[in-house]
Amino acid sequence: VCEICGEEELTLVVLEAMKKTHKTEGNIITFNIALKRLAKLGQVRSCEGIIIGMLQAGMEPSVVSYTTAIGACAREPKDPAYAYEWLKRMASR
């Protein structure tokens, strides 16, 4: 997915295609790249979906995963309450 080309919206499509084509869930790096792309778009709920998917796949999100989701909350419209929820989730892991 090319951030420079403005194709961030393809992030979730690419992840799904990777799962089907290569029979893999990906790894922490793959998911963190997807999180970064979605966070830049301010797609907080999509970030949450990625992290839930990671947990369901038995993959523990990293500090980078959580801080990226928190960063998405800083995008317009800003959501400090949701950012705080992410902080609590990260601390509980």
mmCIF file of N, CA, C and O in Angstrom:
data_model
loop_
_atom_site.group_PDB
_atom_site.id
_atom_site.type_symbol
_atom_site.label_atom_id
_atom_site.label_comp_id
_atom_site.label_asym_id
_atom_site.label_seq_id
_atom_site.Cartn_x
_atom_site.Cartn_y
_atom_site.Cartn_z
ATOM 1 N N VAL A 1 0.861 -1.171 0.000
ATOM 2 C CA VAL A 1 0.000 0.000 0.000
ATOM 3 C C VAL A 1 0.901 1.224 0.000
ATOM 4 O O VAL A 1 1.784 1.343 0.834
ATOM 5 N N CYS A 2 0.640 2.110 -0.904
ATOM 6 C CA CYS A 2 1.543 3.234 -1.094
ATOM 7 C C CYS A 2 1.012 4.498 -0.437
ATOM 8 O O CYS A 2 0.045 5.091 -0.887
ATOM 9 N N GLU A 3 1.653 4.893 0.640
ATOM 10 C CA GLU A 3 1.269 6.108 1.361
ATOM 11 C C GLU A 3 1.512 7.340 0.499
ATOM 12 O O GLU A 3 0.693 8.256 0.455
ATOM 13 N N ILE A 4 2.604 7.366 -0.208
ATOM 14 C CA ILE A 4 2.957 8.515 -1.042
ATOM 15 C C ILE A 4 1.951 8.680 -2.178
ATOM 16 O O ILE A 4 1.602 9.789 -2.559
ATOM 17 N N CYS A 5 1.460 7.572 -2.697
ATOM 18 C CA CYS A 5 0.508 7.624 -3.816
ATOM 19 C C CYS A 5 -0.919 7.896 -3.352
ATOM 20 O O CYS A 5 -1.825 7.982 -4.166
ATOM 21 N N GLY A 6 -1.141 7.989 -2.044
ATOM 22 C CA GLY A 6 -2.471 8.275 -1.535
ATOM 23 C C GLY A 6 -3.409 7.090 -1.560
ATOM 24 O O GLY A 6 -4.618 7.243 -1.701
ATOM 25 N N GLU A 7 -2.874 5.903 -1.406
ATOM 26 C CA GLU A 7 -3.700 4.696 -1.461
ATOM 27 C C GLU A 7 -3.904 4.070 -0.093
ATOM 28 O O GLU A 7 -4.080 2.867 0.046
ATOM 29 N N GLU A 8 -3.934 4.918 0.948
ATOM 30 C CA GLU A 8 -4.074 4.399 2.307
ATOM 31 C C GLU A 8 -5.363 3.607 2.498
ATOM 32 O O GLU A 8 -5.422 2.681 3.287
ATOM 33 N N GLU A 9 -6.410 3.993 1.756
ATOM 34 C CA GLU A 9 -7.692 3.320 1.940
ATOM 35 C C GLU A 9 -7.647 1.847 1.529
ATOM 36 O O GLU A 9 -8.523 1.081 1.874
ATOM 37 N N LEU A 10 -6.607 1.451 0.821
ATOM 38 C CA LEU A 10 -6.461 0.056 0.415
ATOM 39 C C LEU A 10 -5.857 -0.825 1.510
ATOM 40 O O LEU A 10 -5.741 -2.029 1.337
ATOM 41 N N THR A 11 -5.500 -0.243 2.625
ATOM 42 C CA THR A 11 -4.805 -0.966 3.686
ATOM 43 C C THR A 11 -5.551 -2.230 4.105
ATOM 44 O O THR A 11 -4.972 -3.315 4.131
ATOM 45 N N LEU A 12 -6.826 -2.101 4.429
ATOM 46 C CA LEU A 12 -7.585 -3.259 4.895
ATOM 47 C C LEU A 12 -7.792 -4.280 3.781
ATOM 48 O O LEU A 12 -7.767 -5.487 4.030
ATOM 49 N N VAL A 13 -7.953 -3.816 2.553
ATOM 50 C CA VAL A 13 -8.101 -4.713 1.408
ATOM 51 C C VAL A 13 -6.838 -5.544 1.227
ATOM 52 O O VAL A 13 -6.904 -6.755 1.015
ATOM 53 N N VAL A 14 -5.695 -4.896 1.345
ATOM 54 C CA VAL A 14 -4.415 -5.598 1.191
ATOM 55 C C VAL A 14 -4.228 -6.629 2.300
ATOM 56 O O VAL A 14 -3.797 -7.758 2.047
ATOM 57 N N LEU A 15 -4.574 -6.270 3.527
ATOM 58 C CA LEU A 15 -4.448 -7.231 4.633
ATOM 59 C C LEU A 15 -5.318 -8.459 4.394
ATOM 60 O O LEU A 15 -4.885 -9.591 4.613
ATOM 61 N N GLU A 16 -6.547 -8.250 3.947
ATOM 62 C CA GLU A 16 -7.440 -9.380 3.677
ATOM 63 C C GLU A 16 -6.915 -10.240 2.533
ATOM 64 O O GLU A 16 -6.963 -11.466 2.600
ATOM 65 N N ALA A 17 -6.411 -9.607 1.490
ATOM 66 C CA ALA A 17 -5.856 -10.348 0.356
ATOM 67 C C ALA A 17 -4.649 -11.170 0.791
ATOM 68 O O ALA A 17 -4.471 -12.306 0.349
ATOM 69 N N MET A 18 -3.822 -10.598 1.673
ATOM 70 C CA MET A 18 -2.654 -11.305 2.182
ATOM 71 C C MET A 18 -3.088 -12.566 2.933
ATOM 72 O O MET A 18 -2.510 -13.631 2.764
ATOM 73 N N LYS A 19 -4.127 -12.431 3.741
ATOM 74 C CA LYS A 19 -4.617 -13.582 4.504
ATOM 75 C C LYS A 19 -5.080 -14.693 3.576
ATOM 76 O O LYS A 19 -4.764 -15.860 3.779
ATOM 77 N N LYS A 20 -5.842 -14.319 2.552
ATOM 78 C CA LYS A 20 -6.409 -15.324 1.636
ATOM 79 C C LYS A 20 -5.353 -15.916 0.708
ATOM 80 O O LYS A 20 -5.303 -17.128 0.513
ATOM 81 N N THR A 21 -4.523 -15.066 0.143
ATOM 82 C CA THR A 21 -3.549 -15.521 -0.847
ATOM 83 C C THR A 21 -2.398 -16.295 -0.233
ATOM 84 O O THR A 21 -2.006 -17.345 -0.740
ATOM 85 N N HIS A 22 -1.873 -15.779 0.865
ATOM 86 C CA HIS A 22 -0.681 -16.381 1.460
ATOM 87 C C HIS A 22 -0.975 -17.207 2.702
ATOM 88 O O HIS A 22 -0.063 -17.713 3.338
ATOM 89 N N LYS A 23 -2.250 -17.297 3.052
ATOM 90 C CA LYS A 23 -2.667 -18.092 4.221
ATOM 91 C C LYS A 23 -1.898 -17.687 5.469
ATOM 92 O O LYS A 23 -1.426 -18.517 6.232
ATOM 93 N N THR A 24 -1.746 -16.374 5.654
ATOM 94 C CA THR A 24 -1.033 -15.873 6.826
ATOM 95 C C THR A 24 -1.778 -14.687 7.408
ATOM 96 O O THR A 24 -2.441 -13.953 6.689
ATOM 97 N N GLU A 25 -1.668 -14.537 8.681
ATOM 98 C CA GLU A 25 -2.260 -13.387 9.361
ATOM 99 C C GLU A 25 -1.320 -12.193 9.315
ATOM 100 O O GLU A 25 -1.713 -11.083 9.620
ATOM 101 N N GLY A 26 -0.063 -12.414 8.943
ATOM 102 C CA GLY A 26 0.931 -11.351 8.964
ATOM 103 C C GLY A 26 1.731 -11.415 10.251
ATOM 104 O O GLY A 26 1.682 -12.401 10.987
ATOM 105 N N ASN A 27 2.457 -10.342 10.522
ATOM 106 C CA ASN A 27 3.245 -10.290 11.749
ATOM 107 C C ASN A 27 3.091 -8.900 12.362
ATOM 108 O O ASN A 27 2.371 -8.056 11.844
ATOM 109 N N ILE A 28 3.779 -8.666 13.438
ATOM 110 C CA ILE A 28 3.638 -7.401 14.164
ATOM 111 C C ILE A 28 4.012 -6.218 13.274
ATOM 112 O O ILE A 28 3.371 -5.164 13.328
ATOM 113 N N ILE A 29 4.994 -6.400 12.415
ATOM 114 C CA ILE A 29 5.415 -5.316 11.523
ATOM 115 C C ILE A 29 4.316 -5.006 10.506
ATOM 116 O O ILE A 29 3.977 -3.839 10.277
ATOM 117 N N THR A 30 3.753 -6.034 9.916
ATOM 118 C CA THR A 30 2.663 -5.851 8.956
ATOM 119 C C THR A 30 1.505 -5.094 9.589
ATOM 120 O O THR A 30 0.975 -4.143 9.009
ATOM 121 N N PHE A 31 1.113 -5.517 10.779
ATOM 122 C CA PHE A 31 -0.014 -4.879 11.440
ATOM 123 C C PHE A 31 0.311 -3.453 11.867
ATOM 124 O O PHE A 31 -0.541 -2.562 11.766
ATOM 125 N N ASN A 32 1.512 -3.214 12.332
ATOM 126 C CA ASN A 32 1.882 -1.852 12.735
ATOM 127 C C ASN A 32 1.922 -0.899 11.537
ATOM 128 O O ASN A 32 1.557 0.275 11.662
ATOM 129 N N ILE A 33 2.325 -1.396 10.376
ATOM 130 C CA ILE A 33 2.288 -0.567 9.164
ATOM 131 C C ILE A 33 0.843 -0.227 8.824
ATOM 132 O O ILE A 33 0.515 0.924 8.510
ATOM 133 N N ALA A 34 -0.032 -1.222 8.898
ATOM 134 C CA ALA A 34 -1.454 -0.973 8.628
ATOM 135 C C ALA A 34 -2.024 0.024 9.632
ATOM 136 O O ALA A 34 -2.775 0.941 9.256
ATOM 137 N N LEU A 35 -1.670 -0.138 10.893
ATOM 138 C CA LEU A 35 -2.133 0.796 11.919
ATOM 139 C C LEU A 35 -1.674 2.213 11.619
ATOM 140 O O LEU A 35 -2.445 3.171 11.747
ATOM 141 N N LYS A 36 -0.425 2.361 11.213
ATOM 142 C CA LYS A 36 0.108 3.690 10.906
ATOM 143 C C LYS A 36 -0.689 4.347 9.786
ATOM 144 O O LYS A 36 -1.043 5.522 9.863
ATOM 145 N N ARG A 37 -0.964 3.596 8.752
ATOM 146 C CA ARG A 37 -1.717 4.138 7.616
ATOM 147 C C ARG A 37 -3.121 4.567 8.044
ATOM 148 O O ARG A 37 -3.582 5.642 7.684
ATOM 149 N N LEU A 38 -3.780 3.725 8.806
ATOM 150 C CA LEU A 38 -5.139 4.045 9.250
ATOM 151 C C LEU A 38 -5.149 5.204 10.239
ATOM 152 O O LEU A 38 -6.038 6.049 10.202
ATOM 153 N N ALA A 39 -4.148 5.252 11.101
ATOM 154 C CA ALA A 39 -4.065 6.342 12.081
ATOM 155 C C ALA A 39 -3.881 7.687 11.380
ATOM 156 O O ALA A 39 -4.456 8.691 11.797
ATOM 157 N N LYS A 40 -3.089 7.695 10.301
ATOM 158 C CA LYS A 40 -2.892 8.942 9.560
ATOM 159 C C LYS A 40 -4.199 9.459 8.973
ATOM 160 O O LYS A 40 -4.348 10.649 8.746
ATOM 161 N N LEU A 41 -5.123 8.553 8.720
ATOM 162 C CA LEU A 41 -6.435 8.941 8.205
ATOM 163 C C LEU A 41 -7.409 9.251 9.336
ATOM 164 O O LEU A 41 -8.553 9.626 9.081
ATOM 165 N N GLY A 42 -6.969 9.048 10.589
ATOM 166 C CA GLY A 42 -7.841 9.283 11.735
ATOM 167 C C GLY A 42 -8.899 8.215 11.903
ATOM 168 O O GLY A 42 -9.917 8.432 12.551
ATOM 169 N N GLN A 43 -8.660 7.031 11.356
ATOM 170 C CA GLN A 43 -9.632 5.945 11.422
ATOM 171 C C GLN A 43 -9.443 5.131 12.708
ATOM 172 O O GLN A 43 -8.924 4.025 12.707
ATOM 173 N N VAL A 44 -9.912 5.732 13.791
ATOM 174 C CA VAL A 44 -9.725 5.145 15.121
ATOM 175 C C VAL A 44 -10.373 3.766 15.220
ATOM 176 O O VAL A 44 -9.776 2.821 15.742
ATOM 177 N N ARG A 45 -11.585 3.644 14.730
ATOM 178 C CA ARG A 45 -12.291 2.358 14.828
ATOM 179 C C ARG A 45 -11.616 1.275 13.998
ATOM 180 O O ARG A 45 -11.592 0.110 14.388
ATOM 181 N N SER A 46 -11.060 1.661 12.859
ATOM 182 C CA SER A 46 -10.321 0.686 12.051
ATOM 183 C C SER A 46 -9.062 0.233 12.772
ATOM 184 O O SER A 46 -8.699 -0.950 12.722
ATOM 185 N N CYS A 47 -8.394 1.154 13.453
ATOM 186 C CA CYS A 47 -7.225 0.791 14.266
ATOM 187 C C CYS A 47 -7.631 -0.211 15.343
ATOM 188 O O CYS A 47 -6.929 -1.193 15.595
ATOM 189 N N GLU A 48 -8.764 0.064 15.962
ATOM 190 C CA GLU A 48 -9.255 -0.859 16.984
ATOM 191 C C GLU A 48 -9.498 -2.241 16.393
ATOM 192 O O GLU A 48 -9.142 -3.263 16.983
ATOM 193 N N GLY A 49 -10.075 -2.287 15.189
ATOM 194 C CA GLY A 49 -10.314 -3.565 14.523
ATOM 195 C C GLY A 49 -9.034 -4.323 14.248
ATOM 196 O O GLY A 49 -8.973 -5.542 14.408
ATOM 197 N N ILE A 50 -7.988 -3.609 13.851
ATOM 198 C CA ILE A 50 -6.689 -4.250 13.600
ATOM 199 C C ILE A 50 -6.148 -4.858 14.888
ATOM 200 O O ILE A 50 -5.699 -6.006 14.911
ATOM 201 N N ILE A 51 -6.209 -4.107 15.978
ATOM 202 C CA ILE A 51 -5.677 -4.611 17.251
ATOM 203 C C ILE A 51 -6.504 -5.786 17.750
ATOM 204 O O ILE A 51 -5.945 -6.784 18.222
ATOM 205 N N ILE A 52 -7.806 -5.725 17.603
ATOM 206 C CA ILE A 52 -8.647 -6.863 17.986
ATOM 207 C C ILE A 52 -8.289 -8.076 17.133
ATOM 208 O O ILE A 52 -8.180 -9.195 17.643
ATOM 209 N N GLY A 53 -8.082 -7.857 15.838
ATOM 210 C CA GLY A 53 -7.673 -8.952 14.958
ATOM 211 C C GLY A 53 -6.347 -9.557 15.374
ATOM 212 O O GLY A 53 -6.162 -10.780 15.313
ATOM 213 N N MET A 54 -5.421 -8.709 15.797
ATOM 214 C CA MET A 54 -4.134 -9.206 16.274
ATOM 215 C C MET A 54 -4.334 -10.112 17.486
ATOM 216 O O MET A 54 -3.768 -11.215 17.548
ATOM 217 N N LEU A 55 -5.130 -9.646 18.431
ATOM 218 C CA LEU A 55 -5.373 -10.422 19.648
ATOM 219 C C LEU A 55 -6.068 -11.745 19.319
ATOM 220 O O LEU A 55 -5.721 -12.794 19.871
ATOM 221 N N GLN A 56 -7.026 -11.703 18.404
ATOM 222 C CA GLN A 56 -7.736 -12.922 18.015
ATOM 223 C C GLN A 56 -6.809 -13.919 17.323
ATOM 224 O O GLN A 56 -7.019 -15.121 17.409
ATOM 225 N N ALA A 57 -5.788 -13.402 16.645
ATOM 226 C CA ALA A 57 -4.814 -14.258 15.974
ATOM 227 C C ALA A 57 -3.718 -14.736 16.927
ATOM 228 O O ALA A 57 -2.797 -15.428 16.524
ATOM 229 N N GLY A 58 -3.822 -14.331 18.202
ATOM 230 C CA GLY A 58 -2.830 -14.749 19.189
ATOM 231 C C GLY A 58 -1.565 -13.915 19.153
ATOM 232 O O GLY A 58 -0.529 -14.337 19.664
ATOM 233 N N MET A 59 -1.646 -12.733 18.552
ATOM 234 C CA MET A 59 -0.490 -11.847 18.445
ATOM 235 C C MET A 59 -0.652 -10.694 19.428
ATOM 236 O O MET A 59 -1.658 -9.992 19.392
ATOM 237 N N GLU A 60 0.317 -10.523 20.291
ATOM 238 C CA GLU A 60 0.259 -9.454 21.287
ATOM 239 C C GLU A 60 0.664 -8.125 20.651
ATOM 240 O O GLU A 60 1.761 -8.000 20.113
ATOM 241 N N PRO A 61 -0.231 -7.120 20.668
ATOM 242 C CA PRO A 61 0.145 -5.807 20.148
ATOM 243 C C PRO A 61 1.319 -5.232 20.942
ATOM 244 O O PRO A 61 1.433 -5.454 22.142
ATOM 245 N N SER A 62 2.166 -4.498 20.256
ATOM 246 C CA SER A 62 3.336 -3.890 20.906
ATOM 247 C C SER A 62 2.983 -2.494 21.404
ATOM 248 O O SER A 62 1.899 -1.969 21.140
ATOM 249 N N VAL A 63 3.926 -1.887 22.098
ATOM 250 C CA VAL A 63 3.759 -0.499 22.530
ATOM 251 C C VAL A 63 3.539 0.378 21.292
ATOM 252 O O VAL A 63 2.722 1.299 21.315
ATOM 253 N N VAL A 64 4.245 0.068 20.212
ATOM 254 C CA VAL A 64 4.074 0.825 18.966
ATOM 255 C C VAL A 64 2.635 0.703 18.468
ATOM 256 O O VAL A 64 2.031 1.691 18.030
ATOM 257 N N SER A 65 2.063 -0.486 18.548
ATOM 258 C CA SER A 65 0.679 -0.689 18.109
ATOM 259 C C SER A 65 -0.267 0.216 18.889
ATOM 260 O O SER A 65 -1.104 0.922 18.301
ATOM 261 N N TYR A 66 -0.116 0.187 20.200
ATOM 262 C CA TYR A 66 -1.009 0.985 21.038
ATOM 263 C C TYR A 66 -0.784 2.481 20.865
ATOM 264 O O TYR A 66 -1.741 3.248 20.767
ATOM 265 N N THR A 67 0.458 2.911 20.803
ATOM 266 C CA THR A 67 0.698 4.352 20.672
ATOM 267 C C THR A 67 0.260 4.863 19.300
ATOM 268 O O THR A 67 -0.154 6.018 19.171
ATOM 269 N N THR A 68 0.307 4.015 18.306
ATOM 270 C CA THR A 68 -0.202 4.403 16.989
ATOM 271 C C THR A 68 -1.718 4.594 17.048
ATOM 272 O O THR A 68 -2.245 5.566 16.503
ATOM 273 N N ALA A 69 -2.412 3.685 17.721
ATOM 274 C CA ALA A 69 -3.864 3.835 17.883
ATOM 275 C C ALA A 69 -4.190 5.096 18.690
ATOM 276 O O ALA A 69 -5.139 5.824 18.365
ATOM 277 N N ILE A 70 -3.396 5.362 19.688
ATOM 278 C CA ILE A 70 -3.588 6.587 20.486
ATOM 279 C C ILE A 70 -3.381 7.814 19.606
ATOM 280 O O ILE A 70 -4.139 8.781 19.678
ATOM 281 N N GLY A 71 -2.373 7.757 18.744
ATOM 282 C CA GLY A 71 -2.114 8.864 17.831
ATOM 283 C C GLY A 71 -3.280 9.123 16.889
ATOM 284 O O GLY A 71 -3.529 10.268 16.504
ATOM 285 N N ALA A 72 -3.994 8.066 16.508
ATOM 286 C CA ALA A 72 -5.167 8.242 15.635
ATOM 287 C C ALA A 72 -6.214 9.112 16.313
ATOM 288 O O ALA A 72 -6.936 9.856 15.653
ATOM 289 N N CYS A 73 -6.278 9.040 17.628
ATOM 290 C CA CYS A 73 -7.250 9.838 18.390
ATOM 291 C C CYS A 73 -6.900 11.324 18.361
ATOM 292 O O CYS A 73 -7.746 12.164 18.673
ATOM 293 N N ALA A 74 -5.672 11.654 17.982
ATOM 294 C CA ALA A 74 -5.253 13.058 17.924
ATOM 295 C C ALA A 74 -5.635 13.706 16.596
ATOM 296 O O ALA A 74 -5.546 14.912 16.458
ATOM 297 N N ARG A 75 -6.045 12.904 15.635
ATOM 298 C CA ARG A 75 -6.486 13.419 14.345
ATOM 299 C C ARG A 75 -7.879 14.020 14.497
ATOM 300 O O ARG A 75 -8.626 13.666 15.410
ATOM 301 N N GLU A 76 -8.251 14.884 13.583
ATOM 302 C CA GLU A 76 -9.601 15.465 13.609
ATOM 303 C C GLU A 76 -10.606 14.409 13.193
ATOM 304 O O GLU A 76 -10.371 13.692 12.231
ATOM 305 N N PRO A 77 -11.724 14.253 13.832
ATOM 306 C CA PRO A 77 -12.068 14.946 15.083
ATOM 307 C C PRO A 77 -11.318 14.310 16.253
ATOM 308 O O PRO A 77 -11.296 13.089 16.394
ATOM 309 N N LYS A 78 -10.711 15.129 17.059
ATOM 310 C CA LYS A 78 -9.914 14.638 18.186
ATOM 311 C C LYS A 78 -10.816 13.962 19.204
ATOM 312 O O LYS A 78 -11.944 14.366 19.442
ATOM 313 N N ASP A 79 -10.276 12.900 19.801
ATOM 314 C CA ASP A 79 -11.056 12.118 20.767
ATOM 315 C C ASP A 79 -10.174 11.766 21.967
ATOM 316 O O ASP A 79 -9.696 10.644 22.090
ATOM 317 N N PRO A 80 -9.944 12.738 22.867
ATOM 318 C CA PRO A 80 -9.059 12.486 24.008
ATOM 319 C C PRO A 80 -9.580 11.396 24.938
ATOM 320 O O PRO A 80 -8.787 10.663 25.522
ATOM 321 N N ALA A 81 -10.885 11.263 25.063
ATOM 322 C CA ALA A 81 -11.444 10.225 25.937
ATOM 323 C C ALA A 81 -11.096 8.839 25.395
ATOM 324 O O ALA A 81 -10.743 7.930 26.160
ATOM 325 N N TYR A 82 -11.172 8.690 24.087
ATOM 326 C CA TYR A 82 -10.845 7.398 23.488
ATOM 327 C C TYR A 82 -9.345 7.134 23.572
ATOM 328 O O TYR A 82 -8.928 5.995 23.768
ATOM 329 N N ALA A 83 -8.536 8.186 23.450
ATOM 330 C CA ALA A 83 -7.091 8.042 23.620
ATOM 331 C C ALA A 83 -6.781 7.522 25.025
ATOM 332 O O ALA A 83 -5.927 6.638 25.201
ATOM 333 N N TYR A 84 -7.503 8.047 26.002
ATOM 334 C CA TYR A 84 -7.306 7.599 27.381
ATOM 335 C C TYR A 84 -7.699 6.123 27.530
ATOM 336 O O TYR A 84 -7.031 5.365 28.236
ATOM 337 N N GLU A 85 -8.763 5.706 26.843
ATOM 338 C CA GLU A 85 -9.157 4.289 26.869
ATOM 339 C C GLU A 85 -8.030 3.408 26.327
ATOM 340 O O GLU A 85 -7.748 2.349 26.868
ATOM 341 N N TRP A 86 -7.371 3.864 25.248
ATOM 342 C CA TRP A 86 -6.257 3.113 24.691
ATOM 343 C C TRP A 86 -5.095 3.038 25.672
ATOM 344 O O TRP A 86 -4.437 1.999 25.792
ATOM 345 N N LEU A 87 -4.848 4.133 26.387
ATOM 346 C CA LEU A 87 -3.790 4.116 27.395
ATOM 347 C C LEU A 87 -4.086 3.071 28.467
ATOM 348 O O LEU A 87 -3.195 2.328 28.891
ATOM 349 N N LYS A 88 -5.338 3.015 28.906
ATOM 350 C CA LYS A 88 -5.722 2.027 29.926
ATOM 351 C C LYS A 88 -5.579 0.616 29.388
ATOM 352 O O LYS A 88 -5.108 -0.278 30.094
ATOM 353 N N ARG A 89 -5.969 0.400 28.131
ATOM 354 C CA ARG A 89 -5.847 -0.936 27.524
ATOM 355 C C ARG A 89 -4.382 -1.344 27.452
ATOM 356 O O ARG A 89 -4.037 -2.494 27.757
ATOM 357 N N MET A 90 -3.530 -0.414 27.043
ATOM 358 C CA MET A 90 -2.099 -0.726 26.948
ATOM 359 C C MET A 90 -1.536 -1.055 28.331
ATOM 360 O O MET A 90 -0.791 -2.027 28.477
ATOM 361 N N ALA A 91 -1.922 -0.287 29.326
ATOM 362 C CA ALA A 91 -1.409 -0.525 30.683
ATOM 363 C C ALA A 91 -1.886 -1.859 31.253
ATOM 364 O O ALA A 91 -1.181 -2.488 32.038
ATOM 365 N N SER A 92 -3.059 -2.312 30.819
ATOM 366 C CA SER A 92 -3.605 -3.560 31.359
ATOM 367 C C SER A 92 -2.979 -4.798 30.735
ATOM 368 O O SER A 92 -3.130 -5.899 31.247
ATOM 369 N N ARG A 93 -2.241 -4.624 29.645
ATOM 370 C CA ARG A 93 -1.627 -5.765 28.956
ATOM 371 C C ARG A 93 -0.310 -6.023 29.603
ATOM 372 O O ARG A 93 0.513 -6.618 29.614
#
